[in-house]
Amino acid sequence: MRVVFTYDTEEPGLCIPALQVISRVHRRFDAPMTLFVVGELVASEEGPELKRLSRETPELYDVNSHTWSHSRLICKNPWSLPVPEPEFIHAETSRGVWAIRDRLDRPCRGFRPRSGAGCGFRGCPENLFALNASGCEWSSAYLKSAFED
């Protein structure tokens, strides 16, 4: 059996202190983790600490994008806003990916959108085009919610 630990790193002021504790646990058990990081957090004053943590034991960290600003990229009923324009989807995706590559000096092969979607990106070609254009190889978009979507 293989277990994958993933963490969404999106809240300024909260995620980095929690990640410091989580990192100690992962180092203690030599357990790899996957982080999905919002680009704005990487670009903030917390970015250097995130970079330091990911370099401390790079073999344990897989760092990927969680969009640039944590904006919703797909329509999710019953609470969703309209689907954004393709230009916004492309900018949100590529800026998040490049923030990790440029500021953390890490590869960024994966992507997780805000809130995921029960169907992944099925029926959302603009999201797939944006991922492909940014060089991402995979997406963690298929998630279930309390609304059974």
CSV table of C-alpha atoms in Angstrom, one decimal:
chain,number,residue,atom,x,y,z
A,1,MET,CA,0.0,0.0,0.0
A,2,ARG,CA,1.2,3.5,-0.8
A,3,VAL,CA,0.0,6.6,1.1
A,4,VAL,CA,0.5,10.1,-0.3
A,5,PHE,CA,0.4,13.0,2.0
A,6,THR,CA,-0.7,16.2,0.4
A,7,TYR,CA,-1.1,19.7,1.8
A,8,ASP,CA,-2.7,22.8,0.3
A,9,THR,CA,-0.6,25.8,1.3
A,10,GLU,CA,-2.8,28.8,0.8
A,11,GLU,CA,-3.3,30.9,4.0
A,12,PRO,CA,-0.8,33.7,4.6
A,13,GLY,CA,0.4,33.7,8.2
A,14,LEU,CA,-1.0,30.2,9.0
A,15,CYS,CA,0.4,27.7,6.5
A,16,ILE,CA,4.1,28.2,7.0
A,17,PRO,CA,4.1,27.8,10.8
A,18,ALA,CA,2.0,24.6,10.4
A,19,LEU,CA,4.3,23.4,7.6
A,20,GLN,CA,7.3,23.8,9.9
A,21,VAL,CA,5.7,21.3,12.3
A,22,ILE,CA,4.5,19.0,9.5
A,23,SER,CA,8.0,19.0,8.0
A,24,ARG,CA,9.5,17.8,11.3
A,25,VAL,CA,7.1,14.9,11.4
A,26,HIS,CA,7.8,14.0,7.8
A,27,ARG,CA,11.6,14.1,8.3
A,28,ARG,CA,11.3,12.0,11.5
A,29,PHE,CA,9.5,9.2,9.5
A,30,ASP,CA,11.3,9.8,6.2
A,31,ALA,CA,7.8,10.3,4.6
A,32,PRO,CA,7.5,12.2,1.4
A,33,MET,CA,4.9,14.9,0.9
A,34,THR,CA,3.3,16.8,-1.9
A,35,LEU,CA,2.6,20.5,-1.3
A,36,PHE,CA,0.2,22.5,-3.4
A,37,VAL,CA,1.2,26.1,-3.0
A,38,VAL,CA,-0.6,29.3,-4.0
A,39,GLY,CA,1.8,31.5,-6.0
A,40,GLU,CA,1.0,34.7,-4.1
A,41,LEU,CA,2.2,33.0,-0.9
A,42,VAL,CA,5.5,32.1,-2.6
A,43,ALA,CA,5.8,35.7,-3.8
A,44,SER,CA,5.1,37.1,-0.3
A,45,GLU,CA,7.5,37.5,2.6
A,46,GLU,CA,6.8,33.9,3.6
A,47,GLY,CA,8.3,32.6,0.3
A,48,PRO,CA,11.9,32.5,1.6
A,49,GLU,CA,10.9,30.3,4.6
A,50,LEU,CA,9.0,28.0,2.2
A,51,LYS,CA,12.1,27.8,0.0
A,52,ARG,CA,14.3,27.0,3.0
A,53,LEU,CA,11.9,24.2,4.2
A,54,SER,CA,11.7,22.6,0.7
A,55,ARG,CA,15.5,22.7,0.4
A,56,GLU,CA,16.1,21.2,3.9
A,57,THR,CA,15.1,17.8,2.7
A,58,PRO,CA,14.3,18.1,-1.0
A,59,GLU,CA,13.8,14.4,-1.5
A,60,LEU,CA,10.8,14.6,0.8
A,61,TYR,CA,9.2,17.6,-1.0
A,62,ASP,CA,7.2,17.6,-4.2
A,63,VAL,CA,6.1,21.2,-4.6
A,64,ASN,CA,3.3,21.9,-7.1
A,65,SER,CA,0.9,24.8,-7.9
A,66,HIS,CA,-2.4,25.6,-6.3
A,67,THR,CA,-3.1,28.5,-8.7
A,68,TRP,CA,-1.7,32.1,-8.4
A,69,SER,CA,-4.3,33.6,-6.1
A,70,HIS,CA,-6.5,30.7,-5.1
A,71,SER,CA,-9.3,31.8,-7.5
A,72,ARG,CA,-11.9,29.3,-8.6
A,73,LEU,CA,-11.2,28.0,-12.1
A,74,ILE,CA,-14.3,25.9,-12.7
A,75,CYS,CA,-18.0,26.1,-12.0
A,76,LYS,CA,-19.1,24.2,-9.0
A,77,ASN,CA,-22.8,24.3,-8.1
A,78,PRO,CA,-24.5,25.3,-5.9
A,79,TRP,CA,-22.2,28.1,-4.8
A,80,SER,CA,-19.9,28.9,-7.7
A,81,LEU,CA,-19.3,32.0,-9.6
A,82,PRO,CA,-19.4,31.9,-13.4
A,83,VAL,CA,-16.5,30.1,-15.2
A,84,PRO,CA,-13.7,32.7,-15.7
A,85,GLU,CA,-12.6,33.7,-19.1
A,86,PRO,CA,-9.9,31.6,-20.8
A,87,GLU,CA,-7.3,34.4,-20.5
A,88,PHE,CA,-7.8,34.5,-16.7
A,89,ILE,CA,-7.5,30.7,-16.4
A,90,HIS,CA,-4.2,30.7,-18.4
A,91,ALA,CA,-2.8,33.6,-16.3
A,92,GLU,CA,-3.9,32.0,-13.0
A,93,THR,CA,-2.4,28.7,-13.9
A,94,SER,CA,0.9,29.8,-15.5
A,95,ARG,CA,1.7,32.4,-12.8
A,96,GLY,CA,1.2,29.9,-10.1
A,97,VAL,CA,3.4,27.3,-11.8
A,98,TRP,CA,6.2,29.8,-12.6
A,99,ALA,CA,6.2,31.2,-9.1
A,100,ILE,CA,7.3,27.8,-7.8
A,101,ARG,CA,9.8,27.3,-10.6
A,102,ASP,CA,11.3,30.8,-10.4
A,103,ARG,CA,11.1,31.7,-6.7
A,104,LEU,CA,11.4,28.3,-5.1
A,105,ASP,CA,13.8,27.0,-7.7
A,106,ARG,CA,11.9,23.8,-7.8
A,107,PRO,CA,10.3,21.7,-10.6
A,108,CYS,CA,6.6,22.1,-10.7
A,109,ARG,CA,5.0,19.3,-12.5
A,110,GLY,CA,1.5,19.2,-10.9
A,111,PHE,CA,-1.5,21.4,-10.3
A,112,ARG,CA,-4.4,21.4,-7.9
A,113,PRO,CA,-7.3,23.9,-8.5
A,114,ARG,CA,-9.1,25.5,-5.6
A,115,SER,CA,-11.8,23.1,-4.3
A,116,GLY,CA,-11.2,20.5,-7.0
A,117,ALA,CA,-14.1,19.0,-8.9
A,118,GLY,CA,-15.9,15.8,-8.9
A,119,CYS,CA,-15.2,15.4,-12.6
A,120,GLY,CA,-11.7,16.6,-12.6
A,121,PHE,CA,-11.2,18.9,-15.6
A,122,ARG,CA,-13.5,16.8,-17.8
A,123,GLY,CA,-15.5,19.3,-19.9
A,124,CYS,CA,-13.1,22.1,-19.1
A,125,PRO,CA,-10.8,22.3,-22.1
A,126,GLU,CA,-9.4,25.7,-21.2
A,127,ASN,CA,-8.1,24.3,-17.9
A,128,LEU,CA,-6.4,21.5,-19.7
A,129,PHE,CA,-4.9,23.8,-22.3
A,130,ALA,CA,-3.6,26.1,-19.6
A,131,LEU,CA,-2.0,23.2,-17.8
A,132,ASN,CA,-0.4,21.9,-20.9
A,133,ALA,CA,0.9,25.4,-21.8
A,134,SER,CA,2.5,25.8,-18.4
A,135,GLY,CA,4.3,22.5,-18.7
A,136,CYS,CA,2.3,20.6,-16.0
A,137,GLU,CA,2.2,16.9,-16.4
A,138,TRP,CA,-0.7,16.1,-14.1
A,139,SER,CA,-3.5,17.6,-12.1
A,140,SER,CA,-5.1,16.7,-8.7
A,141,ALA,CA,-8.4,18.1,-9.7
A,142,TYR,CA,-10.6,15.1,-9.0
A,143,LEU,CA,-11.9,15.7,-5.5
A,144,LYS,CA,-15.2,14.9,-3.8
A,145,SER,CA,-17.1,17.4,-1.6
A,146,ALA,CA,-19.8,17.2,1.0
A,147,PHE,CA,-22.2,18.1,-1.8
A,148,GLU,CA,-21.3,14.8,-3.6
A,149,ASP,CA,-19.9,16.6,-6.6
